[in-house]
Tab-separated table of C-alpha atoms in Angstrom:
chain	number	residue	atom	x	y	z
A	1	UNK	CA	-38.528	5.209	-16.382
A	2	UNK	CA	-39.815	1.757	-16.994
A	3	UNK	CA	-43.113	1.130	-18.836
A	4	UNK	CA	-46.345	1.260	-17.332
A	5	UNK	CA	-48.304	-1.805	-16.934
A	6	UNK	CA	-51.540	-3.759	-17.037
A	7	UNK	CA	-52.699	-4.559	-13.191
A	8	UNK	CA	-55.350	-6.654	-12.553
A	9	UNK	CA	-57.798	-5.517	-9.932
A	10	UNK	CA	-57.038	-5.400	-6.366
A	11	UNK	CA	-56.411	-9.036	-4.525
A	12	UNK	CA	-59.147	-10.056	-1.992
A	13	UNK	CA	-56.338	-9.963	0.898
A	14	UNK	CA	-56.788	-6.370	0.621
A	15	UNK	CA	-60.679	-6.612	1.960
A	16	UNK	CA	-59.448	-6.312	6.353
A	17	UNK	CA	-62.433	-6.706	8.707
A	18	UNK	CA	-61.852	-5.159	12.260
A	19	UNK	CA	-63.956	-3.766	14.795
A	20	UNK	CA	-65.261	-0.337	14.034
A	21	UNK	CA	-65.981	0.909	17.837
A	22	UNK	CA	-62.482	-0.136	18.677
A	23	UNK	CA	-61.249	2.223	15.786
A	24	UNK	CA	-63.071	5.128	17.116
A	25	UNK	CA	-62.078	4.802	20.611
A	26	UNK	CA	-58.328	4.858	19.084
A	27	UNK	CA	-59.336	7.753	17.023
A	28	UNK	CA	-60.583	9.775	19.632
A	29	UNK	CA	-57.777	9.243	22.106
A	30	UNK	CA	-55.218	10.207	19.548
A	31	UNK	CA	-57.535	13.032	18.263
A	32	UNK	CA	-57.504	14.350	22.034
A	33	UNK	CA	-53.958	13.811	22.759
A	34	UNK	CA	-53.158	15.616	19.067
A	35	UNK	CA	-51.253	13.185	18.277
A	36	UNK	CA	-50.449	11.680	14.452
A	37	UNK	CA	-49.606	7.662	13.553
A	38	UNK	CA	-48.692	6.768	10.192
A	39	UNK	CA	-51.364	4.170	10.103
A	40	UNK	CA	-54.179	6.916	9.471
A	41	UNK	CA	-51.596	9.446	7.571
A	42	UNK	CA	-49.938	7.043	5.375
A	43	UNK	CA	-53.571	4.887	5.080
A	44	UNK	CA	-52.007	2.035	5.679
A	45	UNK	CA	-54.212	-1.446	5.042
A	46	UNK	CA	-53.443	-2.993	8.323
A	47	UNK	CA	-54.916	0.741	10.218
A	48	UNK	CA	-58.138	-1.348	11.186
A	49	UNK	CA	-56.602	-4.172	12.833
A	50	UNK	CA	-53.697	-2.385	14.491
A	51	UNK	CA	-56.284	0.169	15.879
A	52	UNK	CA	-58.515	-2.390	16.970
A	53	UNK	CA	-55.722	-4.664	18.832
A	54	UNK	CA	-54.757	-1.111	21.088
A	55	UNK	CA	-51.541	-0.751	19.032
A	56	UNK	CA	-49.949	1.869	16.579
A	57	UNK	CA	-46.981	3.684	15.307
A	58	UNK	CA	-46.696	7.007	16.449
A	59	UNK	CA	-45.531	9.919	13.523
A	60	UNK	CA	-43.542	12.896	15.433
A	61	UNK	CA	-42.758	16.320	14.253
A	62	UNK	CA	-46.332	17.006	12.400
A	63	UNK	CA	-48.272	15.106	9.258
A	64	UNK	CA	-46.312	17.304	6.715
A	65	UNK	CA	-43.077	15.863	5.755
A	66	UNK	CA	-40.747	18.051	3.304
A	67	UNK	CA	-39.782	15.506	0.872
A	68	UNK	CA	-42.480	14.124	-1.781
A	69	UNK	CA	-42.018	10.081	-2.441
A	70	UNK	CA	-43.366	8.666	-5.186
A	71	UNK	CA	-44.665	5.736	-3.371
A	72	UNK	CA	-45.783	7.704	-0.080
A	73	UNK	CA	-49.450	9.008	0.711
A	74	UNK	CA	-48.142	11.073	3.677
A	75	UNK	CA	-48.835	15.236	2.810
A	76	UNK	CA	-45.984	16.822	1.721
A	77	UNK	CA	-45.736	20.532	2.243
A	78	UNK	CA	-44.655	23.704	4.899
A	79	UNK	CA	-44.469	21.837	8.227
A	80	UNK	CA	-45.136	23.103	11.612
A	81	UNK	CA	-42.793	24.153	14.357
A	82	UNK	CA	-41.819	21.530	16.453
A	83	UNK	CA	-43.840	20.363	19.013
A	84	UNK	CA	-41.947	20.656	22.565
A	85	UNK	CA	-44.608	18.685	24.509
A	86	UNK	CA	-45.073	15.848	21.943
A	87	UNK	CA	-43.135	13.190	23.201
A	88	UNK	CA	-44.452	13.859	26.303
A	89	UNK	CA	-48.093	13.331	24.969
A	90	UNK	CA	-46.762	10.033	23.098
A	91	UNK	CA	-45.591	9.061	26.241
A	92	UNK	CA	-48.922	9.612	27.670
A	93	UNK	CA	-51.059	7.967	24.915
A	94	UNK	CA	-48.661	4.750	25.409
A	95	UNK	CA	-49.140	4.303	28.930
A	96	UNK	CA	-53.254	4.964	28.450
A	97	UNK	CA	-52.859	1.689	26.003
A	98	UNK	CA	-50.993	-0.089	27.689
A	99	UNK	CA	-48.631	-0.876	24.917
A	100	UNK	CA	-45.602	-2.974	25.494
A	101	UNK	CA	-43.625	-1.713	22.645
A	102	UNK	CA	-43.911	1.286	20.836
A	103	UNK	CA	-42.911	2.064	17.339
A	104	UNK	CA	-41.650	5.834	16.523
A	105	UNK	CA	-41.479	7.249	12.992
A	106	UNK	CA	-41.589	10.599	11.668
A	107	UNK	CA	-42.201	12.955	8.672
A	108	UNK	CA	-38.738	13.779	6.964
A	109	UNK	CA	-37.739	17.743	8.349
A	110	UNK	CA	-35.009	18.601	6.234
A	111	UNK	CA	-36.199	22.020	7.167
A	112	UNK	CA	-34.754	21.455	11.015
A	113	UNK	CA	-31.062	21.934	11.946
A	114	UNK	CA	-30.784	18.780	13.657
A	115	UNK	CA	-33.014	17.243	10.577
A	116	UNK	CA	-35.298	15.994	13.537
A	117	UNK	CA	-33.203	13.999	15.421
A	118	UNK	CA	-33.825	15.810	18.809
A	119	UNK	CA	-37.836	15.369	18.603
A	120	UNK	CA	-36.850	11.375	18.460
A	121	UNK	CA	-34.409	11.891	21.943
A	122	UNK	CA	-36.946	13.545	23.485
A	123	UNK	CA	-39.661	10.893	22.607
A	124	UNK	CA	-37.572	8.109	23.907
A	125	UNK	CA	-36.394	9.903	27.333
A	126	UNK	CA	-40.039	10.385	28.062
A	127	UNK	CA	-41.103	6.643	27.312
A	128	UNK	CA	-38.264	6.069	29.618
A	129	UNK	CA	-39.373	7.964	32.117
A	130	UNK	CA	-43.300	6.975	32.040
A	131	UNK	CA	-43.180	3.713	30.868
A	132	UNK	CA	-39.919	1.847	32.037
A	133	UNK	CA	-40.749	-1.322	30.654
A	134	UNK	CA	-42.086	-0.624	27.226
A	135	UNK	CA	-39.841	-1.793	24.417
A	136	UNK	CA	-38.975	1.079	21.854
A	137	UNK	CA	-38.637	0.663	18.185
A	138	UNK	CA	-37.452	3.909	16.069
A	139	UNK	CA	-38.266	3.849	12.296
A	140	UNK	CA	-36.150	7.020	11.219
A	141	UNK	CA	-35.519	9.286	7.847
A	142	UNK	CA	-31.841	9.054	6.679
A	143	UNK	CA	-31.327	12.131	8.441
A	144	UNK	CA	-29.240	13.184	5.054
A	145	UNK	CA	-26.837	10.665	6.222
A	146	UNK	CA	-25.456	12.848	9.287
A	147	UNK	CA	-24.254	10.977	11.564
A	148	UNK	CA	-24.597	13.322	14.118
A	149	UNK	CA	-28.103	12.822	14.195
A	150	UNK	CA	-27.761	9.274	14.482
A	151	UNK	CA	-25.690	9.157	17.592
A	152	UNK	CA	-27.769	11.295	19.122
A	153	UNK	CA	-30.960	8.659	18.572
A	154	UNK	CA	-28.393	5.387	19.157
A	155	UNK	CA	-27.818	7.429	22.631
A	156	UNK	CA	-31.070	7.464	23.794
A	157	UNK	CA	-31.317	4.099	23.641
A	158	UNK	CA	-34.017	2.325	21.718
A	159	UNK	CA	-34.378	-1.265	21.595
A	160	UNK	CA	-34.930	-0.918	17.711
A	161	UNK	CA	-33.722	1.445	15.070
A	162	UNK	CA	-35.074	0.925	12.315
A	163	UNK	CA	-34.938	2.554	8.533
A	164	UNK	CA	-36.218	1.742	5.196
A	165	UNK	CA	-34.566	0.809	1.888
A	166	UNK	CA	-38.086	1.143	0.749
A	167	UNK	CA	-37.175	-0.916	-2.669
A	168	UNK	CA	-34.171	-2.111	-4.625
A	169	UNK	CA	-31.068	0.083	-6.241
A	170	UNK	CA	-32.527	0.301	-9.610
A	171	UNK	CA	-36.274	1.922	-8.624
A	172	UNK	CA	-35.073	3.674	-5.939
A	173	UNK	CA	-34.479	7.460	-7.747
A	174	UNK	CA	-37.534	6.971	-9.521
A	175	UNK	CA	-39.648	6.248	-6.466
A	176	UNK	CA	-37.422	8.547	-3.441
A	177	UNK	CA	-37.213	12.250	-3.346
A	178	UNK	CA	-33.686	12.991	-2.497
A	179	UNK	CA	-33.082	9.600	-0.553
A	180	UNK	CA	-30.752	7.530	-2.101
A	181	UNK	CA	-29.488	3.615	-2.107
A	182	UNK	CA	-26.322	4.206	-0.780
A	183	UNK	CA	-27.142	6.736	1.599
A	184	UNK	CA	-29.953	4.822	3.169
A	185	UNK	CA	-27.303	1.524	3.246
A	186	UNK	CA	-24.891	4.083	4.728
A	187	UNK	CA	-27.437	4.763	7.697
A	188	UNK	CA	-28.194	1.175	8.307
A	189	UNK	CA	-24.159	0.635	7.842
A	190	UNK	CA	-23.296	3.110	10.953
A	191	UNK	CA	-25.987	2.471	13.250
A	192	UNK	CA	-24.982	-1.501	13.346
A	193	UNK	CA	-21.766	-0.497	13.536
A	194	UNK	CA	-22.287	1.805	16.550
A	195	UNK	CA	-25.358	0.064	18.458
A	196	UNK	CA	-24.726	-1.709	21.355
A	197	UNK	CA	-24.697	-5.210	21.689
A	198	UNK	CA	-28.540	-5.428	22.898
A	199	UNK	CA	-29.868	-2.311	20.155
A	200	UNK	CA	-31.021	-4.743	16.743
A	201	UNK	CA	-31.112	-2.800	13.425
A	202	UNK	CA	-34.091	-3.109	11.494
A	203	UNK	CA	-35.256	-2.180	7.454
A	204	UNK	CA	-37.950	-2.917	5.332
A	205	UNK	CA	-38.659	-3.183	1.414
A	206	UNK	CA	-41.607	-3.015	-0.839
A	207	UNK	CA	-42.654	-5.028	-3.729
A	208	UNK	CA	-44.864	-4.688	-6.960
A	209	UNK	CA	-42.657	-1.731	-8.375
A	210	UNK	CA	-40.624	-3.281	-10.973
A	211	UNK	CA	-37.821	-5.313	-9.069
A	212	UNK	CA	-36.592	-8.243	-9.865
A	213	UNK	CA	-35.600	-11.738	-7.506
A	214	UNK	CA	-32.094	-10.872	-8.657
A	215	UNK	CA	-32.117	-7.487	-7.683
A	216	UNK	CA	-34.083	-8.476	-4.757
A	217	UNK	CA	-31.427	-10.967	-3.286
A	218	UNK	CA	-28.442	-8.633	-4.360
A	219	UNK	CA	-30.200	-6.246	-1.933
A	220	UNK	CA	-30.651	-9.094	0.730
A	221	UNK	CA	-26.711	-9.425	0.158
A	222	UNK	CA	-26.107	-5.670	0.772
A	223	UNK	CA	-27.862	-5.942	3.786
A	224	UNK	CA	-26.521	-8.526	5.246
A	225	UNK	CA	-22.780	-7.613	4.298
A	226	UNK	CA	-23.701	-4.996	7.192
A	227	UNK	CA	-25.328	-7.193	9.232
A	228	UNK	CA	-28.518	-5.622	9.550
A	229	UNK	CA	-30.438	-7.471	11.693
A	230	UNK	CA	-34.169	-7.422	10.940
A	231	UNK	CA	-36.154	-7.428	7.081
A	232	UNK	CA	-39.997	-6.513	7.139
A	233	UNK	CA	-41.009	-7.290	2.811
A	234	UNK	CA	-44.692	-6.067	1.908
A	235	UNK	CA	-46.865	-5.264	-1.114
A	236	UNK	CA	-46.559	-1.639	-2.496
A	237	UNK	CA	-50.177	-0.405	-2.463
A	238	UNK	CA	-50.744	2.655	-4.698
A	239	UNK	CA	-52.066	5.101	-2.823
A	240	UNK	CA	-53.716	7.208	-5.744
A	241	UNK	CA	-53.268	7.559	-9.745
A	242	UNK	CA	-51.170	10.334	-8.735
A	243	UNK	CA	-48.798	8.137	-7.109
A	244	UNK	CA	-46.276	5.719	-8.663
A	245	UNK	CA	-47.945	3.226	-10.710
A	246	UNK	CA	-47.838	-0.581	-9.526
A	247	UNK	CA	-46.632	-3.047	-11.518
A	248	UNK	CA	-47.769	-5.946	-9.938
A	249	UNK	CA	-49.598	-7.313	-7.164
A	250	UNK	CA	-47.226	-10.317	-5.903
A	251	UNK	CA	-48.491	-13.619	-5.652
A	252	UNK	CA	-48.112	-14.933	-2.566
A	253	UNK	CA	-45.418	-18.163	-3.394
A	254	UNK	CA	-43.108	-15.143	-4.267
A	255	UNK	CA	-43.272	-14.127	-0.441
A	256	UNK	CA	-42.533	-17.181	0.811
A	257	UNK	CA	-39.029	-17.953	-1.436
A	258	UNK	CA	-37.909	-14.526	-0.421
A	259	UNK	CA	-38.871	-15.247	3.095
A	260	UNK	CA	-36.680	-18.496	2.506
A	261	UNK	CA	-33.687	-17.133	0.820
A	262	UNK	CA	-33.615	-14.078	3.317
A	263	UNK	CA	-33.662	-16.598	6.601
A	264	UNK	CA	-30.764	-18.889	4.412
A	265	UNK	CA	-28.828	-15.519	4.448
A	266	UNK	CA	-28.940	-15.156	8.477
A	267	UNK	CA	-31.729	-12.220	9.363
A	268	UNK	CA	-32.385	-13.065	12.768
A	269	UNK	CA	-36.292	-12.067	11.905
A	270	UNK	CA	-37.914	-11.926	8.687
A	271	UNK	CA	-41.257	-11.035	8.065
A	272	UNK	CA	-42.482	-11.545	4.398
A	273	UNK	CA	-46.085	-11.246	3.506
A	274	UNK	CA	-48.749	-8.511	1.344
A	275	UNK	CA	-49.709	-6.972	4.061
A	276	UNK	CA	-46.440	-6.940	5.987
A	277	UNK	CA	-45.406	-3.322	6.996
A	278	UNK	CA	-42.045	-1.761	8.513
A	279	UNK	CA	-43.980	-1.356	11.949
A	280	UNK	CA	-46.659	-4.473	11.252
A	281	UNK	CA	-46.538	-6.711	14.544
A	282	UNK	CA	-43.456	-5.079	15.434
A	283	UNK	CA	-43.487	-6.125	19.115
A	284	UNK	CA	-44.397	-9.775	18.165
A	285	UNK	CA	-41.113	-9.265	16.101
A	286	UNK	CA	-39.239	-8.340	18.870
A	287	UNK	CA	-40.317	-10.795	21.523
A	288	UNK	CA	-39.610	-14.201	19.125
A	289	UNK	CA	-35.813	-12.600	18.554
A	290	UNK	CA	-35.893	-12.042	22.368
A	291	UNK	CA	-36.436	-15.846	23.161
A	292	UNK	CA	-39.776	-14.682	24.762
């Protein structure tokens, strides 16, 4: 385990005005429709202005994931039974906002047979079916690496599927419960492999753990020796004392050379930036790759 550090206090990017009343209209919709996003469950930074532009990723299969991340403010603990008339409801909520893509994410169930997969199916098939032309994006666990349960989400046919490296090689077993490097590069591997030619693959990093640039463009390299298509790079925000300690808040020139030396390797989209998320301005994302 690597030393703990000195870190300054937090960076005034942090400080996010948005408009409170649109918040609470989001709030209550969701609340009604009993329906979870990782912006509120995760408390991510950008919650406020992703709430307040009508937009937000939707977290299936209940708030409790089974696995306990170092780096993750999600609750970890029993989880529910599965929710049959979920994606039905997400379906719902996205055609009351009028959103013209959609990102879906979920808890890890490690406790399910199919490890989740089938809640994801379901949630696509009834975008589909309520709102045609809405644009789906899919940020998935690593399903334990089965790739049975990856078909059966490349089969439904998302526009995006999307999962996380979360950090580099060397951090990762210190920061992941039970995910690994390889395995999560092993997802990412098979789904570009099996995609069709119109489905773009999709990860995302954090930094402020520990990592360094070389270990940062070695995993640039891995990804791109599979040709993954999309890299999101954010700050780590430390979510509680609890949680893994940060090492640094990264300086903003730091962003921009990786953004550089990530476009030099051939991502077709690169977002690089403190408050950049996996699901941050996802659709934006999607249309510039589209030519839109």
């Amino acid at each position: 385990m690597m030393e703990k550090t000195h870190v300054t206090s937090k960076p005034q990017w942090l400080k996010v005005t948005y408009d409170q009343k649109k918040v609470d209209h989001m709030d209550d919709l969701l609340a009604g429709l009993k329906l979870n996003t990782v912006c509120a469950e995760a408390n991510c930074p950008n919650l406020g202005e992703c709430f307040g532009s009508g937009s937000a990723a939707f977290m299936i299969l209940g708030p409790n994931c089974t696995r306990a991340c170092r780096f993750c403010d999600v609750p970890h603990g029993h989880p529910a039974p599965v929710d049959l008339l979920e994606p039905a409801r997400v379906a719902e909520a996205t055609k009351r906002l009028g959103l013209s893509h959609v990102v879906v994410t979920s808890t890890d169930r490690d406790d399910l047979p199919d490890l989740g997969a089938g809640q994801f199916v379901a949630t696509i098939k009834a975008l589909r079916r309520l709102t045609p032309k809405t644009t789906i994006e899919v940020l998935t666990p690593d399903f334990q690496g089965r790739t049975d349960c990856i078909d059966a989400v490349l089969a439904a046919g998302p526009d995006v599927f999307n999962h996380n490296m979360e950090t580099v090689r060397s951090i990762t077993p210190h920061v992941r419960n039970r995910a690994t490097y390889e395995t999560s590069l092993a997802v990412l591997r098979y789904a570009k492999e099996h995609a069709p030619q119109n489905m773009y693959v999709k990860t995302g990093i954090m930094l402020g753990l520990g990592e360094t640039d070389a270990e940062v463009y070695q995993l640039m390299d891995d990804l791109r020796a599979i040709d993954v298509d999309f890299l999101t790079i954010g700050q780590y925000v430390q979510p509680s004392p609890k949680h893994y300690q940060l090492r640094e808040w990264v300086p903003m020139a730091r962003y921009q050379t990786y953004y550089k030396e990530a476009v030099k390797r051939g991502f077709k989209f690169v977002a690089s930036s403190p408050l950049v998320r996996s699901s941050y301005k996802a659709k934006e994302e999607l249309e510039a790759v589209m030519g839109k």
